[in-house]
């Protein structure tokens, strides 16, 4: 999971000309936060913890403004 975060962080930093540092991307890019939380929720969903996955999905939507259903798998990189 941390490897996926590292890959996403690198892709955002590399492909976004406005990104000034990896720290900025990690701390300030809500799309990265949304994707990371979605991946956690999806893993919870697959493991059978569906209520917790739904709650995390709602927290994710509240914090980032981005909504994913936890049963939807994310693609490699950005969904």
Tab-separated table of N, CA and C in Angstrom:
chain	number	residue	atom	x	y	z
A	1	UNK	N	0.817	-1.188	0.000
A	1	UNK	CA	0.000	0.000	0.000
A	1	UNK	C	0.867	1.261	0.000
A	2	UNK	N	1.933	1.243	0.770
A	2	UNK	CA	2.821	2.398	0.774
A	2	UNK	C	3.556	2.544	-0.557
A	3	UNK	N	3.808	1.410	-1.217
A	3	UNK	CA	4.431	1.479	-2.541
A	3	UNK	C	3.507	2.180	-3.530
A	4	UNK	N	2.207	1.882	-3.450
A	4	UNK	CA	1.232	2.548	-4.321
A	4	UNK	C	1.195	4.043	-4.044
A	5	UNK	N	1.240	4.408	-2.769
A	5	UNK	CA	1.253	5.828	-2.401
A	5	UNK	C	2.498	6.506	-2.956
A	6	UNK	N	3.643	5.834	-2.833
A	6	UNK	CA	4.886	6.381	-3.364
A	6	UNK	C	4.807	6.573	-4.878
A	7	UNK	N	4.239	5.589	-5.581
A	7	UNK	CA	4.092	5.700	-7.036
A	7	UNK	C	3.162	6.850	-7.418
A	8	UNK	N	2.031	6.969	-6.730
A	8	UNK	CA	1.084	8.050	-7.015
A	8	UNK	C	1.706	9.407	-6.730
A	9	UNK	N	2.426	9.495	-5.628
A	9	UNK	CA	3.096	10.735	-5.259
A	9	UNK	C	4.106	11.133	-6.329
A	10	UNK	N	4.894	10.172	-6.779
A	10	UNK	CA	5.874	10.445	-7.828
A	10	UNK	C	5.231	10.864	-9.135
A	11	UNK	N	4.129	10.206	-9.494
A	11	UNK	CA	3.432	10.547	-10.744
A	11	UNK	C	2.858	11.957	-10.679
A	12	UNK	N	2.265	12.316	-9.549
A	12	UNK	CA	1.719	13.665	-9.414
A	12	UNK	C	2.823	14.705	-9.467
A	13	UNK	N	3.893	14.463	-8.738
A	13	UNK	CA	5.001	15.417	-8.720
A	13	UNK	C	5.615	15.570	-10.110
A	14	UNK	N	5.776	14.471	-10.810
A	14	UNK	CA	6.377	14.483	-12.141
A	14	UNK	C	5.476	15.152	-13.175
A	15	UNK	N	4.154	14.879	-13.096
A	15	UNK	CA	3.249	15.310	-14.157
A	15	UNK	C	2.545	16.640	-13.904
A	16	UNK	N	2.612	17.160	-12.704
A	16	UNK	CA	1.944	18.429	-12.406
A	16	UNK	C	2.988	19.540	-12.347
A	17	UNK	N	2.983	20.429	-13.330
A	17	UNK	CA	3.993	21.489	-13.342
A	17	UNK	C	3.862	22.460	-12.165
A	18	UNK	N	2.709	22.490	-11.511
A	18	UNK	CA	2.523	23.392	-10.375
A	18	UNK	C	3.078	22.810	-9.076
A	19	UNK	N	3.377	21.529	-9.062
A	19	UNK	CA	3.885	20.886	-7.843
A	19	UNK	C	5.329	21.315	-7.617
A	20	UNK	N	5.579	21.905	-6.452
A	20	UNK	CA	6.923	22.402	-6.157
A	20	UNK	C	7.766	21.418	-5.368
A	21	UNK	N	7.114	20.497	-4.656
A	21	UNK	CA	7.865	19.497	-3.897
A	21	UNK	C	6.968	18.289	-3.629
A	22	UNK	N	7.606	17.175	-3.309
A	22	UNK	CA	6.843	15.973	-2.953
A	22	UNK	C	6.076	16.196	-1.653
A	23	UNK	N	6.656	16.960	-0.743
A	23	UNK	CA	5.974	17.256	0.521
A	23	UNK	C	4.684	18.027	0.265
A	24	UNK	N	4.732	18.976	-0.664
A	24	UNK	CA	3.522	19.729	-1.003
A	24	UNK	C	2.449	18.805	-1.564
A	25	UNK	N	2.839	17.919	-2.447
A	25	UNK	CA	1.882	16.982	-3.035
A	25	UNK	C	1.290	16.090	-1.943
A	26	UNK	N	2.123	15.559	-1.084
A	26	UNK	CA	1.663	14.669	-0.023
A	26	UNK	C	0.709	15.372	0.945
A	27	UNK	N	0.996	16.615	1.267
A	27	UNK	CA	0.219	17.312	2.285
A	27	UNK	C	-0.969	18.102	1.744
A	28	UNK	N	-0.924	18.517	0.471
A	28	UNK	CA	-1.926	19.472	-0.008
A	28	UNK	C	-2.795	18.992	-1.165
A	29	UNK	N	-2.565	17.826	-1.710
A	29	UNK	CA	-3.336	17.373	-2.871
A	29	UNK	C	-4.469	16.456	-2.416
A	30	UNK	N	-5.680	16.992	-2.437
A	30	UNK	CA	-6.817	16.228	-1.934
A	30	UNK	C	-7.123	15.005	-2.791
A	31	UNK	N	-6.798	15.024	-4.047
A	31	UNK	CA	-7.013	13.851	-4.886
A	31	UNK	C	-6.160	12.675	-4.442
A	32	UNK	N	-4.938	12.954	-4.015
A	32	UNK	CA	-4.062	11.904	-3.494
A	32	UNK	C	-4.631	11.348	-2.193
A	33	UNK	N	-5.113	12.229	-1.335
A	33	UNK	CA	-5.727	11.789	-0.075
A	33	UNK	C	-6.958	10.928	-0.355
A	34	UNK	N	-7.778	11.377	-1.296
A	34	UNK	CA	-9.003	10.635	-1.630
A	34	UNK	C	-8.672	9.238	-2.158
A	35	UNK	N	-7.677	9.155	-3.015
A	35	UNK	CA	-7.298	7.855	-3.577
A	35	UNK	C	-6.755	6.924	-2.498
A	36	UNK	N	-5.922	7.456	-1.611
A	36	UNK	CA	-5.344	6.646	-0.539
A	36	UNK	C	-6.442	6.108	0.387
A	37	UNK	N	-7.350	6.988	0.800
A	37	UNK	CA	-8.447	6.551	1.671
A	37	UNK	C	-9.380	5.579	0.951
A	38	UNK	N	-9.581	5.792	-0.348
A	38	UNK	CA	-10.418	4.862	-1.111
A	38	UNK	C	-9.796	3.469	-1.133
A	39	UNK	N	-8.502	3.403	-1.313
A	39	UNK	CA	-7.845	2.098	-1.348
A	39	UNK	C	-7.984	1.372	-0.013
A	40	UNK	N	-7.906	2.113	1.084
A	40	UNK	CA	-8.114	1.499	2.395
A	40	UNK	C	-9.556	0.991	2.502
A	41	UNK	N	-10.516	1.837	2.116
A	41	UNK	CA	-11.931	1.444	2.188
A	41	UNK	C	-12.201	0.224	1.309
A	42	UNK	N	-11.599	0.186	0.136
A	42	UNK	CA	-11.807	-0.953	-0.768
A	42	UNK	C	-11.252	-2.239	-0.157
A	43	UNK	N	-10.104	-2.154	0.470
A	43	UNK	CA	-9.540	-3.347	1.116
A	43	UNK	C	-10.419	-3.802	2.276
A	44	UNK	N	-10.958	-2.849	3.014
A	44	UNK	CA	-11.883	-3.208	4.090
A	44	UNK	C	-13.126	-3.891	3.518
A	45	UNK	N	-13.641	-3.365	2.418
A	45	UNK	CA	-14.829	-3.936	1.771
A	45	UNK	C	-14.563	-5.389	1.365
A	46	UNK	N	-13.418	-5.595	0.721
A	46	UNK	CA	-13.078	-6.951	0.276
A	46	UNK	C	-12.877	-7.913	1.430
A	47	UNK	N	-12.430	-7.403	2.578
A	47	UNK	CA	-12.194	-8.286	3.724
A	47	UNK	C	-13.471	-8.570	4.508
A	48	UNK	N	-14.585	-7.934	4.112
A	48	UNK	CA	-15.855	-8.198	4.769
A	48	UNK	C	-16.271	-7.136	5.773
A	49	UNK	N	-15.421	-6.152	6.024
A	49	UNK	CA	-15.744	-5.073	6.965
A	49	UNK	C	-16.478	-3.966	6.207
A	50	UNK	N	-17.651	-4.306	5.700
A	50	UNK	CA	-18.350	-3.407	4.790
A	50	UNK	C	-18.883	-2.150	5.453
A	51	UNK	N	-19.344	-2.243	6.671
A	51	UNK	CA	-19.846	-1.051	7.358
A	51	UNK	C	-18.712	-0.056	7.595
A	52	UNK	N	-17.579	-0.550	8.061
A	52	UNK	CA	-16.425	0.328	8.286
A	52	UNK	C	-15.975	0.945	6.965
A	53	UNK	N	-15.999	0.155	5.893
A	53	UNK	CA	-15.622	0.666	4.570
A	53	UNK	C	-16.562	1.792	4.136
A	54	UNK	N	-17.862	1.621	4.350
A	54	UNK	CA	-18.825	2.671	3.979
A	54	UNK	C	-18.617	3.930	4.812
A	55	UNK	N	-18.361	3.748	6.098
A	55	UNK	CA	-18.122	4.901	6.966
A	55	UNK	C	-16.860	5.639	6.514
A	56	UNK	N	-15.788	4.904	6.233
A	56	UNK	CA	-14.562	5.534	5.755
A	56	UNK	C	-14.794	6.248	4.429
A	57	UNK	N	-15.606	5.666	3.569
A	57	UNK	CA	-15.939	6.305	2.300
A	57	UNK	C	-16.644	7.641	2.525
A	58	UNK	N	-17.546	7.690	3.488
A	58	UNK	CA	-18.236	8.941	3.802
A	58	UNK	C	-17.301	9.965	4.425
A	59	UNK	N	-16.401	9.522	5.295
A	59	UNK	CA	-15.406	10.424	5.868
A	59	UNK	C	-14.523	10.978	4.751
A	60	UNK	N	-14.140	10.104	3.838
A	60	UNK	CA	-13.330	10.507	2.688
A	60	UNK	C	-14.047	11.598	1.887
A	61	UNK	N	-15.313	11.397	1.607
A	61	UNK	CA	-16.092	12.380	0.846
A	61	UNK	C	-16.181	13.705	1.598
A	62	UNK	N	-16.377	13.636	2.911
A	62	UNK	CA	-16.470	14.842	3.730
A	62	UNK	C	-15.148	15.611	3.726
A	63	UNK	N	-14.036	14.894	3.873
A	63	UNK	CA	-12.727	15.540	3.967
A	63	UNK	C	-12.211	16.065	2.635
A	64	UNK	N	-12.461	15.326	1.569
A	64	UNK	CA	-11.838	15.664	0.283
A	64	UNK	C	-12.808	16.174	-0.773
A	65	UNK	N	-14.089	15.911	-0.590
A	65	UNK	CA	-15.060	16.287	-1.615
A	65	UNK	C	-15.111	15.305	-2.770
A	66	UNK	N	-14.363	14.216	-2.662
A	66	UNK	CA	-14.317	13.201	-3.711
A	66	UNK	C	-15.002	11.953	-3.181
A	67	UNK	N	-15.984	11.439	-3.927
A	67	UNK	CA	-16.708	10.267	-3.464
A	67	UNK	C	-16.487	9.059	-4.344
A	68	UNK	N	-16.083	7.970	-3.717
A	68	UNK	CA	-15.959	6.678	-4.383
A	68	UNK	C	-16.813	5.694	-3.610
A	69	UNK	N	-17.365	4.721	-4.279
A	69	UNK	CA	-17.993	3.616	-3.566
A	69	UNK	C	-16.884	2.642	-3.180
A	70	UNK	N	-16.882	2.139	-1.955
A	70	UNK	CA	-15.765	1.298	-1.520
A	70	UNK	C	-15.653	-0.024	-2.261
A	71	UNK	N	-16.720	-0.464	-2.912
A	71	UNK	CA	-16.591	-1.747	-3.618
A	71	UNK	C	-15.970	-1.591	-4.995
A	72	UNK	N	-15.811	-0.353	-5.464
A	72	UNK	CA	-15.172	-0.110	-6.756
A	72	UNK	C	-13.656	-0.168	-6.586
A	73	UNK	N	-13.020	-1.004	-7.375
A	73	UNK	CA	-11.561	-1.085	-7.338
A	73	UNK	C	-10.972	0.095	-8.086
A	74	UNK	N	-9.900	0.636	-7.560
A	74	UNK	CA	-9.228	1.724	-8.274
A	74	UNK	C	-8.265	1.130	-9.287
A	75	UNK	N	-8.060	1.850	-10.347
A	75	UNK	CA	-7.107	1.403	-11.367
A	75	UNK	C	-5.704	1.703	-10.885
A	76	UNK	N	-4.730	1.216	-11.623
A	76	UNK	CA	-3.348	1.563	-11.316
A	76	UNK	C	-3.190	3.050	-11.552
A	77	UNK	N	-2.601	3.738	-10.621
A	77	UNK	CA	-2.500	5.190	-10.722
A	77	UNK	C	-3.838	5.803	-10.392
A	78	UNK	N	-4.240	6.789	-11.117
A	78	UNK	CA	-5.511	7.479	-10.838
A	78	UNK	C	-6.675	6.720	-11.442
A	79	UNK	N	-7.791	6.648	-10.712
A	79	UNK	CA	-8.965	5.923	-11.229
A	79	UNK	C	-9.629	6.658	-12.364
